[in-house]
Short mmCIF file of C-alpha atoms and ligand atoms in Angstrom, two decimals:
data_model
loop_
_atom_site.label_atom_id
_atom_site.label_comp_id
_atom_site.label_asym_id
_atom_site.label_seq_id
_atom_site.Cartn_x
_atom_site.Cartn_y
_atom_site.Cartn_z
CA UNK A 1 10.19 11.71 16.57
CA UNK A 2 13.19 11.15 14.43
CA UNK A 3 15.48 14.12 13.96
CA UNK A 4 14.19 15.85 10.80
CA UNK A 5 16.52 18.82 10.53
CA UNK A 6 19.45 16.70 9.02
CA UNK A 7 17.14 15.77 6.66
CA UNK A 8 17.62 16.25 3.02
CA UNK A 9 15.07 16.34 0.19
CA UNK A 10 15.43 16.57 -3.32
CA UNK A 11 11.97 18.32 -4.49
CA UNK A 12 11.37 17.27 -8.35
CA UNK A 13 8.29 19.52 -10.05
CA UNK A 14 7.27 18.49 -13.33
CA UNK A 15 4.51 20.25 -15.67
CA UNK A 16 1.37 20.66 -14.15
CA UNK A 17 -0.91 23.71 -12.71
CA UNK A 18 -0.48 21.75 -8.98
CA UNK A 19 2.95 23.17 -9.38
CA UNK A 20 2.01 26.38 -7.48
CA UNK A 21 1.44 24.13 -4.76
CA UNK A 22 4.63 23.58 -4.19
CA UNK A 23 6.15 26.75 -3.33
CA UNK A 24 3.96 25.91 -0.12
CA UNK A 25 4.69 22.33 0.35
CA UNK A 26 8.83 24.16 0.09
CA UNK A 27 8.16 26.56 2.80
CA UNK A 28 6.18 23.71 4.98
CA UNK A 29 9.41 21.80 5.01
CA UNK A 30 11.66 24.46 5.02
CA UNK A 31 10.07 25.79 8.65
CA UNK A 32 10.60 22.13 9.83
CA UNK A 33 14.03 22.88 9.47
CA UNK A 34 14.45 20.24 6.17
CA UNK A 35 17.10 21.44 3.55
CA UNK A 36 15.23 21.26 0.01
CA UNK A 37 16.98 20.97 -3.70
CA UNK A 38 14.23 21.90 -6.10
CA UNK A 39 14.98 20.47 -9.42
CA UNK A 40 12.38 20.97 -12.04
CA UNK A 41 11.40 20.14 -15.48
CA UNK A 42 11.42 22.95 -18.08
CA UNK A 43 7.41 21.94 -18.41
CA UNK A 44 7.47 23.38 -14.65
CA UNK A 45 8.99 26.36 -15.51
CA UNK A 46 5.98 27.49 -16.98
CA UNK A 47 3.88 27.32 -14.11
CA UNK A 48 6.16 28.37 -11.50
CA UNK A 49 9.31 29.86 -11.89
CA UNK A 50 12.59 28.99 -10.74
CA UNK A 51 13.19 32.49 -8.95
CA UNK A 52 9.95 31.60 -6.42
CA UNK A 53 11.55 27.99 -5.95
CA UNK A 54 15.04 29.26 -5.43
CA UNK A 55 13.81 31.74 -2.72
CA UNK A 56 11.54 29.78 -0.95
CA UNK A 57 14.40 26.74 -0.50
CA UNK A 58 17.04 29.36 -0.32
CA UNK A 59 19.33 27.15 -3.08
CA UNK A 60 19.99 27.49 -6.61
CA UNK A 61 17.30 25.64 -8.26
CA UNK A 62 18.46 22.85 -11.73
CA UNK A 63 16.77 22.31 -14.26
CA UNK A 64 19.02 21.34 -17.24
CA UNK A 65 21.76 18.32 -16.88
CA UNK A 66 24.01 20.90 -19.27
CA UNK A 67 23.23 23.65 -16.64
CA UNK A 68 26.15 25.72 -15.36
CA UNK A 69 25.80 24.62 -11.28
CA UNK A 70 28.03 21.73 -11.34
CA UNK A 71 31.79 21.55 -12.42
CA UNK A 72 31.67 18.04 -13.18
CA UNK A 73 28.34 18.43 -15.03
CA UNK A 74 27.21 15.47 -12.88
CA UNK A 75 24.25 17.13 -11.22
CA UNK A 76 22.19 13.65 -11.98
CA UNK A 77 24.98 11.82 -9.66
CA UNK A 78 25.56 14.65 -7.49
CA UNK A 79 21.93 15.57 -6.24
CA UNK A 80 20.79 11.81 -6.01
CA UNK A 81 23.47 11.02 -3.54
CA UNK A 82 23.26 13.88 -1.26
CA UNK A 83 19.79 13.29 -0.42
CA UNK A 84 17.35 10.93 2.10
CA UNK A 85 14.55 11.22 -0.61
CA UNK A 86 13.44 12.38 -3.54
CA UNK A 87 9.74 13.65 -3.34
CA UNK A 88 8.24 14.90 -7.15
CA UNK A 89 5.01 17.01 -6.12
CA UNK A 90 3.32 17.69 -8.93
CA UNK A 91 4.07 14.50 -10.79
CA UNK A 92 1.86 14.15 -14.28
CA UNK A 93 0.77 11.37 -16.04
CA UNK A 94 4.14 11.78 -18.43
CA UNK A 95 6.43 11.98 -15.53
CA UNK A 96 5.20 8.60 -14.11
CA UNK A 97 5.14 6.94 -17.07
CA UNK A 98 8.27 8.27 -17.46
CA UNK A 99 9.52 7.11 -13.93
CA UNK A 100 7.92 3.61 -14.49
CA UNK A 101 10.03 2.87 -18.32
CA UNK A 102 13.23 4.32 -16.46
CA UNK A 103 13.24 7.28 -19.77
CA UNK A 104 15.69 9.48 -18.52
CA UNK A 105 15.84 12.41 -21.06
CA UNK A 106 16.23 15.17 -18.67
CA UNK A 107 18.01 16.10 -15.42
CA UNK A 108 14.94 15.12 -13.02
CA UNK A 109 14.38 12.15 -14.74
CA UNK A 110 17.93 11.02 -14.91
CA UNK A 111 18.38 11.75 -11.23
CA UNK A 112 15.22 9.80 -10.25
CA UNK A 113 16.70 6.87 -12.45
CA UNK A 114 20.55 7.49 -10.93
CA UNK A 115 18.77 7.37 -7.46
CA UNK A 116 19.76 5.15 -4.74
CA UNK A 117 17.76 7.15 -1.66
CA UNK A 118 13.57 6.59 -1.46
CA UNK A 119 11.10 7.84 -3.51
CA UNK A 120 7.58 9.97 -2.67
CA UNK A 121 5.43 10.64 -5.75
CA UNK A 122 2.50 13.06 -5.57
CA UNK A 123 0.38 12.67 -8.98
CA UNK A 124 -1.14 15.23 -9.97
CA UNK A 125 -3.75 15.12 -13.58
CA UNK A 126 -7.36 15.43 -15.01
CA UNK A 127 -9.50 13.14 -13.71
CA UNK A 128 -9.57 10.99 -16.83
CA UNK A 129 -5.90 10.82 -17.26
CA UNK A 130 -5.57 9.93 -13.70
CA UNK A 131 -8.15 7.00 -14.45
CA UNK A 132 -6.72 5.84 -17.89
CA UNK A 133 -5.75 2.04 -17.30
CA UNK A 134 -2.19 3.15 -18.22
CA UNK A 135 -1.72 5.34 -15.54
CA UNK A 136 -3.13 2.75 -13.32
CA UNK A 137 -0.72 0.08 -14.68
CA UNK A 138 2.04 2.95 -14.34
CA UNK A 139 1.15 4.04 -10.71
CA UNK A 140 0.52 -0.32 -9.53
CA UNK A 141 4.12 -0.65 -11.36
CA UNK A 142 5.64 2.19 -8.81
CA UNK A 143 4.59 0.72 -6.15
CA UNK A 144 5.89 -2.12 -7.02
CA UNK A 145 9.29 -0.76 -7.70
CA UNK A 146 8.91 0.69 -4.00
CA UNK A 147 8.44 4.15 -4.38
CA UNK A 148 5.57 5.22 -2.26
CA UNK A 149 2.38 6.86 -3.62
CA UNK A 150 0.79 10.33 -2.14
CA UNK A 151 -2.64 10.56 -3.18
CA UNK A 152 -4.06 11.92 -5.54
CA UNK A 153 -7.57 13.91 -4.00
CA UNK A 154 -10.82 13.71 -5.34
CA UNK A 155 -12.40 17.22 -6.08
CA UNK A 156 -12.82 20.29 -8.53
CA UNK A 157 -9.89 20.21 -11.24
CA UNK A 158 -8.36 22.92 -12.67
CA UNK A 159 -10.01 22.69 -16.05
CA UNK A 160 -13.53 22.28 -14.22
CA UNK A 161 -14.00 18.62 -14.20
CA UNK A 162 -14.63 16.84 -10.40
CA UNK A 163 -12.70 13.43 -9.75
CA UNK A 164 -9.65 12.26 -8.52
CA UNK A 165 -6.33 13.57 -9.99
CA UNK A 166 -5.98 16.62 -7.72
CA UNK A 167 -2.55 16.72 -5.63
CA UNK A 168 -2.91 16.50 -2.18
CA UNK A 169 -2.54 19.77 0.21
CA UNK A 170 0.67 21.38 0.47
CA UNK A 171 0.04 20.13 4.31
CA UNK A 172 -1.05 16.82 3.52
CA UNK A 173 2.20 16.09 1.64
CA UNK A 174 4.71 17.89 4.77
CA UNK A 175 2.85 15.16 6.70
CA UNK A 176 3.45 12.74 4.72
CA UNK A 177 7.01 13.52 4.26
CA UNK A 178 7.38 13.75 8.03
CA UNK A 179 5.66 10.20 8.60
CA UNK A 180 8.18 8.20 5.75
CA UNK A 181 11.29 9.67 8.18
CA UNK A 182 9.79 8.23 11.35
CA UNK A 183 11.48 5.10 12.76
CA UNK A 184 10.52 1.71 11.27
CA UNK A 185 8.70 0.32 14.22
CA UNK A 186 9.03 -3.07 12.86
CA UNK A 187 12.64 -3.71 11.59
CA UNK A 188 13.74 -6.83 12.48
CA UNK A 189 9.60 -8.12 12.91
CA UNK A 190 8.70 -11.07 10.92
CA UNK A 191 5.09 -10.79 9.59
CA UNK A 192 2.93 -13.78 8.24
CA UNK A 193 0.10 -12.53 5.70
CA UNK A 194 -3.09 -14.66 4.26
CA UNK A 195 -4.66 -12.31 1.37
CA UNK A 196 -6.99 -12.92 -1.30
CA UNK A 197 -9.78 -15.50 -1.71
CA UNK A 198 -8.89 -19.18 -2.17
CA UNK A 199 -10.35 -21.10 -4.99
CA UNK A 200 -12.06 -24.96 -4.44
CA UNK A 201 -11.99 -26.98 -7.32
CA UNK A 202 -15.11 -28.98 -8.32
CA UNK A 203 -13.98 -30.01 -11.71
CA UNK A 204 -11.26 -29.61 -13.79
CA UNK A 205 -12.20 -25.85 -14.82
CA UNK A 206 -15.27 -25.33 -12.20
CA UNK A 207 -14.54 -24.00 -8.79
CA UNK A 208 -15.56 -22.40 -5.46
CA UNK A 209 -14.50 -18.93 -4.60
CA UNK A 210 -15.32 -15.53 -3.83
CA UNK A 211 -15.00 -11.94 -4.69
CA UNK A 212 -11.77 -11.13 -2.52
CA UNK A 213 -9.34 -9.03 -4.85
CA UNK A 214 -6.73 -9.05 -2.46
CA UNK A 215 -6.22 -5.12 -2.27
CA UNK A 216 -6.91 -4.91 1.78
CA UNK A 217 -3.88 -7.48 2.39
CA UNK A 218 -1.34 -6.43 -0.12
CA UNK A 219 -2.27 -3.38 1.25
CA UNK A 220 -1.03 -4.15 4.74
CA UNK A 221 1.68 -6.10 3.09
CA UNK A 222 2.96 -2.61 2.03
CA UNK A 223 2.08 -0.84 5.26
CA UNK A 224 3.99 -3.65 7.09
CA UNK A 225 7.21 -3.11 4.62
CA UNK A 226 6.97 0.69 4.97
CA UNK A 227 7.49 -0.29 8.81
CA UNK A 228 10.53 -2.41 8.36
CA UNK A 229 8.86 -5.75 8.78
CA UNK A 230 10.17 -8.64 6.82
CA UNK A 231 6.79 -9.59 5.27
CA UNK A 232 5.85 -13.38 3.93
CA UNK A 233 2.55 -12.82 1.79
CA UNK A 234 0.89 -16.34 1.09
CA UNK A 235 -1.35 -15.34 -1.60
CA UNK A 236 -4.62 -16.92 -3.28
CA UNK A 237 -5.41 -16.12 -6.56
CA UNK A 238 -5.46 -11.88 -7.26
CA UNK A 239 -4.46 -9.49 -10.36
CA UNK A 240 -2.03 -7.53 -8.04
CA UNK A 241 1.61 -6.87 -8.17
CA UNK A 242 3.86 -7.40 -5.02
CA UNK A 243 4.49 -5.28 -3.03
CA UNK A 244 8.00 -4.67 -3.60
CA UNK A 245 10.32 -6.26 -0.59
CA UNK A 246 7.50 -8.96 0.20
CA UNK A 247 8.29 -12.64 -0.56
CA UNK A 248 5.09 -13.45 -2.00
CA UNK A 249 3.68 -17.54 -2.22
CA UNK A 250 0.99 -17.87 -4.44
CA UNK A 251 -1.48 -20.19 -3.54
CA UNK A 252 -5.26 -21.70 -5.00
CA UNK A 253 -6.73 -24.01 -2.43
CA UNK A 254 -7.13 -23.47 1.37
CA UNK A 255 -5.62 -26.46 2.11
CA UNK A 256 -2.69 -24.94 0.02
CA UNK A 257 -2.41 -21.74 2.21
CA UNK A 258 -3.25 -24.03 5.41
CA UNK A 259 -0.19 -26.11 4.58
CA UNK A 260 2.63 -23.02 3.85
CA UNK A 261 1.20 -21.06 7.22
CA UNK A 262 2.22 -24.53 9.22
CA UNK A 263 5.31 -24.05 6.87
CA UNK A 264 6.28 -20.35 8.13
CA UNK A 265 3.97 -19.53 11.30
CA UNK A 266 6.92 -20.79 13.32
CA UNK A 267 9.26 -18.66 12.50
CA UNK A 268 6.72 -15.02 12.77
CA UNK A 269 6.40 -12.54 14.90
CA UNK A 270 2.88 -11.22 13.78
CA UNK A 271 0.00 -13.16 11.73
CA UNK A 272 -2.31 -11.44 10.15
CA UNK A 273 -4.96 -13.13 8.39
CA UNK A 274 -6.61 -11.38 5.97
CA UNK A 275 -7.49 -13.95 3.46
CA UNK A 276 -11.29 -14.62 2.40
CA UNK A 277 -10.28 -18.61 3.07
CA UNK A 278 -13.26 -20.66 1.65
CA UNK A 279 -15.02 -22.31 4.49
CA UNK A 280 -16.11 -25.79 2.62
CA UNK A 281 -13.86 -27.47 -0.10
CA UNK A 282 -15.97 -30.33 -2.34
CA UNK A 283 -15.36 -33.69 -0.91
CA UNK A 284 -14.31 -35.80 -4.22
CA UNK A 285 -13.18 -32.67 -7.03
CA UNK A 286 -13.58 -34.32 -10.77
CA UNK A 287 -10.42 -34.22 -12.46
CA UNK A 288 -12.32 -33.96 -15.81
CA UNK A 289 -14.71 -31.85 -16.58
CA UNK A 290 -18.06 -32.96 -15.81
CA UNK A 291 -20.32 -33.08 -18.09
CA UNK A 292 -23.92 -31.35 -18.10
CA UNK A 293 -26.79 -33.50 -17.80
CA UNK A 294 -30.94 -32.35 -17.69
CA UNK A 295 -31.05 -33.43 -14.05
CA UNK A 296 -29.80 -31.69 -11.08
CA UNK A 297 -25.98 -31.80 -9.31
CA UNK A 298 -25.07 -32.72 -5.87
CA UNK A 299 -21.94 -31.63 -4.39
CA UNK A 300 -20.50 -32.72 -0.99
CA UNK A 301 -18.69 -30.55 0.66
CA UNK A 302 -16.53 -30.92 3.81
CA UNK A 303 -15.32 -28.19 6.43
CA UNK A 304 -11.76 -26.38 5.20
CA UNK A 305 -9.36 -26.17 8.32
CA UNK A 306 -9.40 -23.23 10.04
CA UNK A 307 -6.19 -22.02 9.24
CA UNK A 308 -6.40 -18.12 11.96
CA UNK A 309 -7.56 -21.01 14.37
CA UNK A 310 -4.84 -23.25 14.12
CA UNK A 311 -2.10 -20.32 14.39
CA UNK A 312 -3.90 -18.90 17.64
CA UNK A 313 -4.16 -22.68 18.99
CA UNK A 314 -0.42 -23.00 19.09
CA UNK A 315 1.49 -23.71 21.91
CA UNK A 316 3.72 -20.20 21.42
CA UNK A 317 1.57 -18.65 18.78
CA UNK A 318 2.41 -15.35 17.33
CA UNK A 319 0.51 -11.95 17.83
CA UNK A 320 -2.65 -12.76 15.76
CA UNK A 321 -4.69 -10.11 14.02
CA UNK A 322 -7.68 -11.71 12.43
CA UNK A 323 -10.62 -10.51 10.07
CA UNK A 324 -14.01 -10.43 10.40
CA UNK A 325 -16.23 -10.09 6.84
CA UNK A 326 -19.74 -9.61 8.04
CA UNK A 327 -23.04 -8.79 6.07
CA UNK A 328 -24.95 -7.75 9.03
CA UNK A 329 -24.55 -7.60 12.72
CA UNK A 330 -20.70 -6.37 12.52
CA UNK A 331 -20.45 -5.55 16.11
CA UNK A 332 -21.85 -8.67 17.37
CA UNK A 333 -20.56 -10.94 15.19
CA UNK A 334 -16.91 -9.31 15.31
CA UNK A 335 -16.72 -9.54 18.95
CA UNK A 336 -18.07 -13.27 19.25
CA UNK A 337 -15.78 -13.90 16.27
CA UNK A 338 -12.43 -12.53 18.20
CA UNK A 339 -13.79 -14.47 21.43
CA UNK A 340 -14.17 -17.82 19.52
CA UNK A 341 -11.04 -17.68 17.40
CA UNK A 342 -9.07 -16.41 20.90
CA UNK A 343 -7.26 -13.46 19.10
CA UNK A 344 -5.95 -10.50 20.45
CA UNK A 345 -7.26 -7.80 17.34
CA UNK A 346 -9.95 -8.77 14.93
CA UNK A 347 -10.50 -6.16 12.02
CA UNK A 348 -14.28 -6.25 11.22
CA UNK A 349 -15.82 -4.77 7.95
CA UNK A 350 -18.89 -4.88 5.72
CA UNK A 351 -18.21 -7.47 3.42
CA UNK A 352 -20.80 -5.44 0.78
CA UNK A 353 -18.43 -2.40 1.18
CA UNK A 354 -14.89 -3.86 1.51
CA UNK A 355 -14.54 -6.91 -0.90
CA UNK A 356 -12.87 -5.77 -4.29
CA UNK A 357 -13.58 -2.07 -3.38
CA UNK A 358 -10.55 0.26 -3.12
CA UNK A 359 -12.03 2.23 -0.26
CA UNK A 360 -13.19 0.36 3.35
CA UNK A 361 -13.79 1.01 6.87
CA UNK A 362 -12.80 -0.87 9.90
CA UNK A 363 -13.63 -1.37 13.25
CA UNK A 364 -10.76 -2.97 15.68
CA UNK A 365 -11.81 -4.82 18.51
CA UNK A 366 -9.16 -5.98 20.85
CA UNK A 367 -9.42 -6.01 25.21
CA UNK A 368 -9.65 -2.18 25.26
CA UNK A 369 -13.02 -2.56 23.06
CA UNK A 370 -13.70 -0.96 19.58
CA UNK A 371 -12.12 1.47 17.70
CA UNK A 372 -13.40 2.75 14.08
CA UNK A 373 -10.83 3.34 11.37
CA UNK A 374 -13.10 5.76 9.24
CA UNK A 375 -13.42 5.47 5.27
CA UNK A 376 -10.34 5.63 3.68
CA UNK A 377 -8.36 3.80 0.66
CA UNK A 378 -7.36 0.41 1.78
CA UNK A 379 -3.25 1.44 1.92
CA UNK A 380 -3.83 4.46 4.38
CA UNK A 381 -6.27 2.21 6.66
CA UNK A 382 -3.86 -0.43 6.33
CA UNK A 383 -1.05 2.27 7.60
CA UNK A 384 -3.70 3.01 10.76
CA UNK A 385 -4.22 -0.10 11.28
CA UNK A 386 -0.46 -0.88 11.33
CA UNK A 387 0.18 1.55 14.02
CA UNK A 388 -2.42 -0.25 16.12
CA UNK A 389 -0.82 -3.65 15.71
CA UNK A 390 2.65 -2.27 16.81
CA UNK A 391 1.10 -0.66 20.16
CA UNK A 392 -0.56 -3.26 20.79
CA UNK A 393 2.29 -6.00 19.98
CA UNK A 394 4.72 -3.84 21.50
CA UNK A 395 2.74 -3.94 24.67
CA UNK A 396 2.71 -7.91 24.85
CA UNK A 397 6.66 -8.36 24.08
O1 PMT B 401 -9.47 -8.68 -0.78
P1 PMT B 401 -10.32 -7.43 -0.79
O2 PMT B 401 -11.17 -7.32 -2.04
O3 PMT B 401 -9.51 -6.18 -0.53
O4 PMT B 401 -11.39 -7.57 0.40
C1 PMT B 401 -10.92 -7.55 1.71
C2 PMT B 401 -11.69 -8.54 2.59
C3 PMT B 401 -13.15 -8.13 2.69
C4 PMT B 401 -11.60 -9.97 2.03
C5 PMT B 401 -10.96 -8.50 4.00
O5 PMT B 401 -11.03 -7.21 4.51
C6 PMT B 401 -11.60 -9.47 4.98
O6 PMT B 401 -12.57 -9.18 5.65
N1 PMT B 401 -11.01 -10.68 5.07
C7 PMT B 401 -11.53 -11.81 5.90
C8 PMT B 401 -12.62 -12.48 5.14
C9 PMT B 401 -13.16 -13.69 5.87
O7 PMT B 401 -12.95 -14.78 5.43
O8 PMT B 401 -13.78 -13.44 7.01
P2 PMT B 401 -14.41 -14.59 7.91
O9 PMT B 401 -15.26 -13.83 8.86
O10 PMT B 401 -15.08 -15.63 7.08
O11 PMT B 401 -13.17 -15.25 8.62
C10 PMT B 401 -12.69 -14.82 9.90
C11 PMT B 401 -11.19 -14.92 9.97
O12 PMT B 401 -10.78 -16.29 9.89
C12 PMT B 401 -10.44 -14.23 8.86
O13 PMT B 401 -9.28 -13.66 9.42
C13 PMT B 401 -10.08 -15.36 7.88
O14 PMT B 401 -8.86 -15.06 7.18
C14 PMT B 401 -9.89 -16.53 8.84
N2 PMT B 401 -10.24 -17.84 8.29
C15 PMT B 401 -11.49 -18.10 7.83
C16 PMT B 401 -11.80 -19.37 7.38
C17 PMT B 401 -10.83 -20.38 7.41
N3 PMT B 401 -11.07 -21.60 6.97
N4 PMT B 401 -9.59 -20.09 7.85
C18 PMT B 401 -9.29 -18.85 8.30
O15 PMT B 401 -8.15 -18.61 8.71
#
């Protein structure tokens, strides 16, 4: 485990009723010998107040950039720099939006805009704030911008209301914080990603394609990044951002993506195909549109190449991790599936559960045999399933 006590952690609270919470998640930290700089919001202040913060961290706690602490009247500058992350637990709805514009009208906002260290964010809101498209676009702009997302929970809200918007656990955050100081197992790795569906033309505004949104692969994407891994995404169509530090190709056709993994598989480490590639392009696509008549259509359609296949087929190929989308028979299928396409790790799911959804479940099979990655949001399984890749790809190199 890395060596937590010379960590440093700059703890922002902003306005919200989860700020009690945090006077635990201080202590948590405190006992794992982290040094914490509470700076809050004057919102905060009137759910928790400074004196409680002050004693539990054992430092003088800022919450105005005109406050009296700092000679230079700097504290923006001054706490930013002489920290290894800035974590805001509670963060509302305001704050992020805040956070995502770059406002900067206080002393915790400044310092989160001044910042050049990482940043944790714990939202914390009602349930129908937390699910306003705004705060979506706010919280899929974050991550963007790198800063890494904790939570929220789903479950009874403060004003009565059940849903998601409640801040994680006091201990659910100290892990979390504990985890994003751990060693990045993959610096230096080079990882090759396929995500999202690809799209077959048939005419000039008809096509083939499926339902993929491309959440489960930009979701390893991130997991990968969080890791150290230099990650190449090669993308088909999806309404996602990127995750920040990824060099992302975007990409329509299969025979697109099949052409830019020849491109790049040579120089990767680890290839993980997650992409829902279309099986069967049409033989002879109409470059106008064609036009309706009152009898039927017939479309030819010829086999795509299989691009996991081709990678695994190398000569020297890299550590392959493929996916399995099943309706029915997972186990069966998955473990034929890994045998045909002669992979180390297949990731099987139910396509019914796991295509567009922001939840899934996996099951890994590799030469050990299975192992279940229970229900979870698609960036925490992709986290699980990242620490399975690196023991296994560890053990083979
Ligand atoms: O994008 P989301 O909405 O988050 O949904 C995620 C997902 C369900 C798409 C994802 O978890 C998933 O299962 N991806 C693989 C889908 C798929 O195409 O499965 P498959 O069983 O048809 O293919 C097996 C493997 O071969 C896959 O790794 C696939 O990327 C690869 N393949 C398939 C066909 C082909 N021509 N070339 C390939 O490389």
């Amino acid at each position: 485990m890395e060596q937590i006590q010379t960590k440093r952690i700059v703890l922002g609270i902003t306005g919200g009723i989860a700020a009690y919470k945090s006077a635990e998640l201080t202590r948590l930290l405190v006992n794992q010998g982290i040094q914490i700089q509470v700076a809050m919001t004057e919102a905060a202040c009137h759910f928790i107040t400074p004196t409680t913060m002050q004693a539990l961290s054992g430092k003088q706690v800022f919450i105005n950039q005109w406050g009296e602490h700092t000679a230079n009247h700097m504290a923006h500058i001054n706490l930013s720099r002489a920290t290894d992350a800035i974590i805001i637990a509670p963060a509302t709805a305001d704050f992020i939006a805040k956070l995502v514009h770059g406002l900067a009208d206080d002393l915790l906002s400044t310092l989160c805009l001044a910042r050049n260290c990482p940043m944790l964010v714990a939202p914390a809101m009602n349930r129908q704030m937390w699910e306003n498209p705004a705060t979506q676009r706010n919280i899929q702009q974050l991550v963007a911008d790198g800063v890494t997302i904790l939570g929220p929970a789903n479950g009874t809200q403060a004003c009565g209301e059940e849903g998601m918007g409640r801040m994680l656990e006091p201990s659910e955050l100290a892990r979390a914080v504990l985890t994003f100081f751990q060693p990045k197992l993959l610096s230096g790795v080079k990882v090759l990603l396929t995500a999202g569906p690809t799209y077959e033309a048939i005419d000039a505004v008809r096509g083939i394609t499926n339902r993929s949104s491309g959440k489960m692969g930009y979701a390893i994407a991130q997991a990968a990044l969080e890791l150290g891994a230099e990650v190449t995404l090669i993308s088909g169509p999806t309404a996602l951002p990127c995750p920040h530090g990824a060099a992302l190709m975007n990409i329509t056709s299969a025979a697109e993506m099949f052409e830019l993994v020849q491109k790049h598989v040579t120089d990767t480490d680890i290839f993980i195909s997650v992409a829902a590639v279309a099986d069967y392009r049409v033989a002879q696509p109409s470059e106008q549109k064609i036009k309706k008549s009152t009898g039927g259509l017939t479309l030819e359609l010829l086999p795509n190449p299989d691009i996991l296949g081709y990678v695994s087929g190398l000569p020297k190929p890299p550590f392959c991790v493929g996916f399995a989308a099943e309706s029915h028979n997972l186990y069966e299928y998955a473990a034929t599936k890994r045998k045909t396409k002669k992979i180390p790790l297949l990731a099987a799911n139910l396509v019914q559960q796991a295509i567009g959804a922001d939840d899934n479940e996996l099951v890994l099979f590799d030469d050990a045999g299975e192992h279940v990655l229970p229900r979870a949001n698609k960036l925490k399984l992709a986290r699980a399933l990242l620490q399975h890749i690196v023991k296994l790809y560890r053990r083979g190199n």
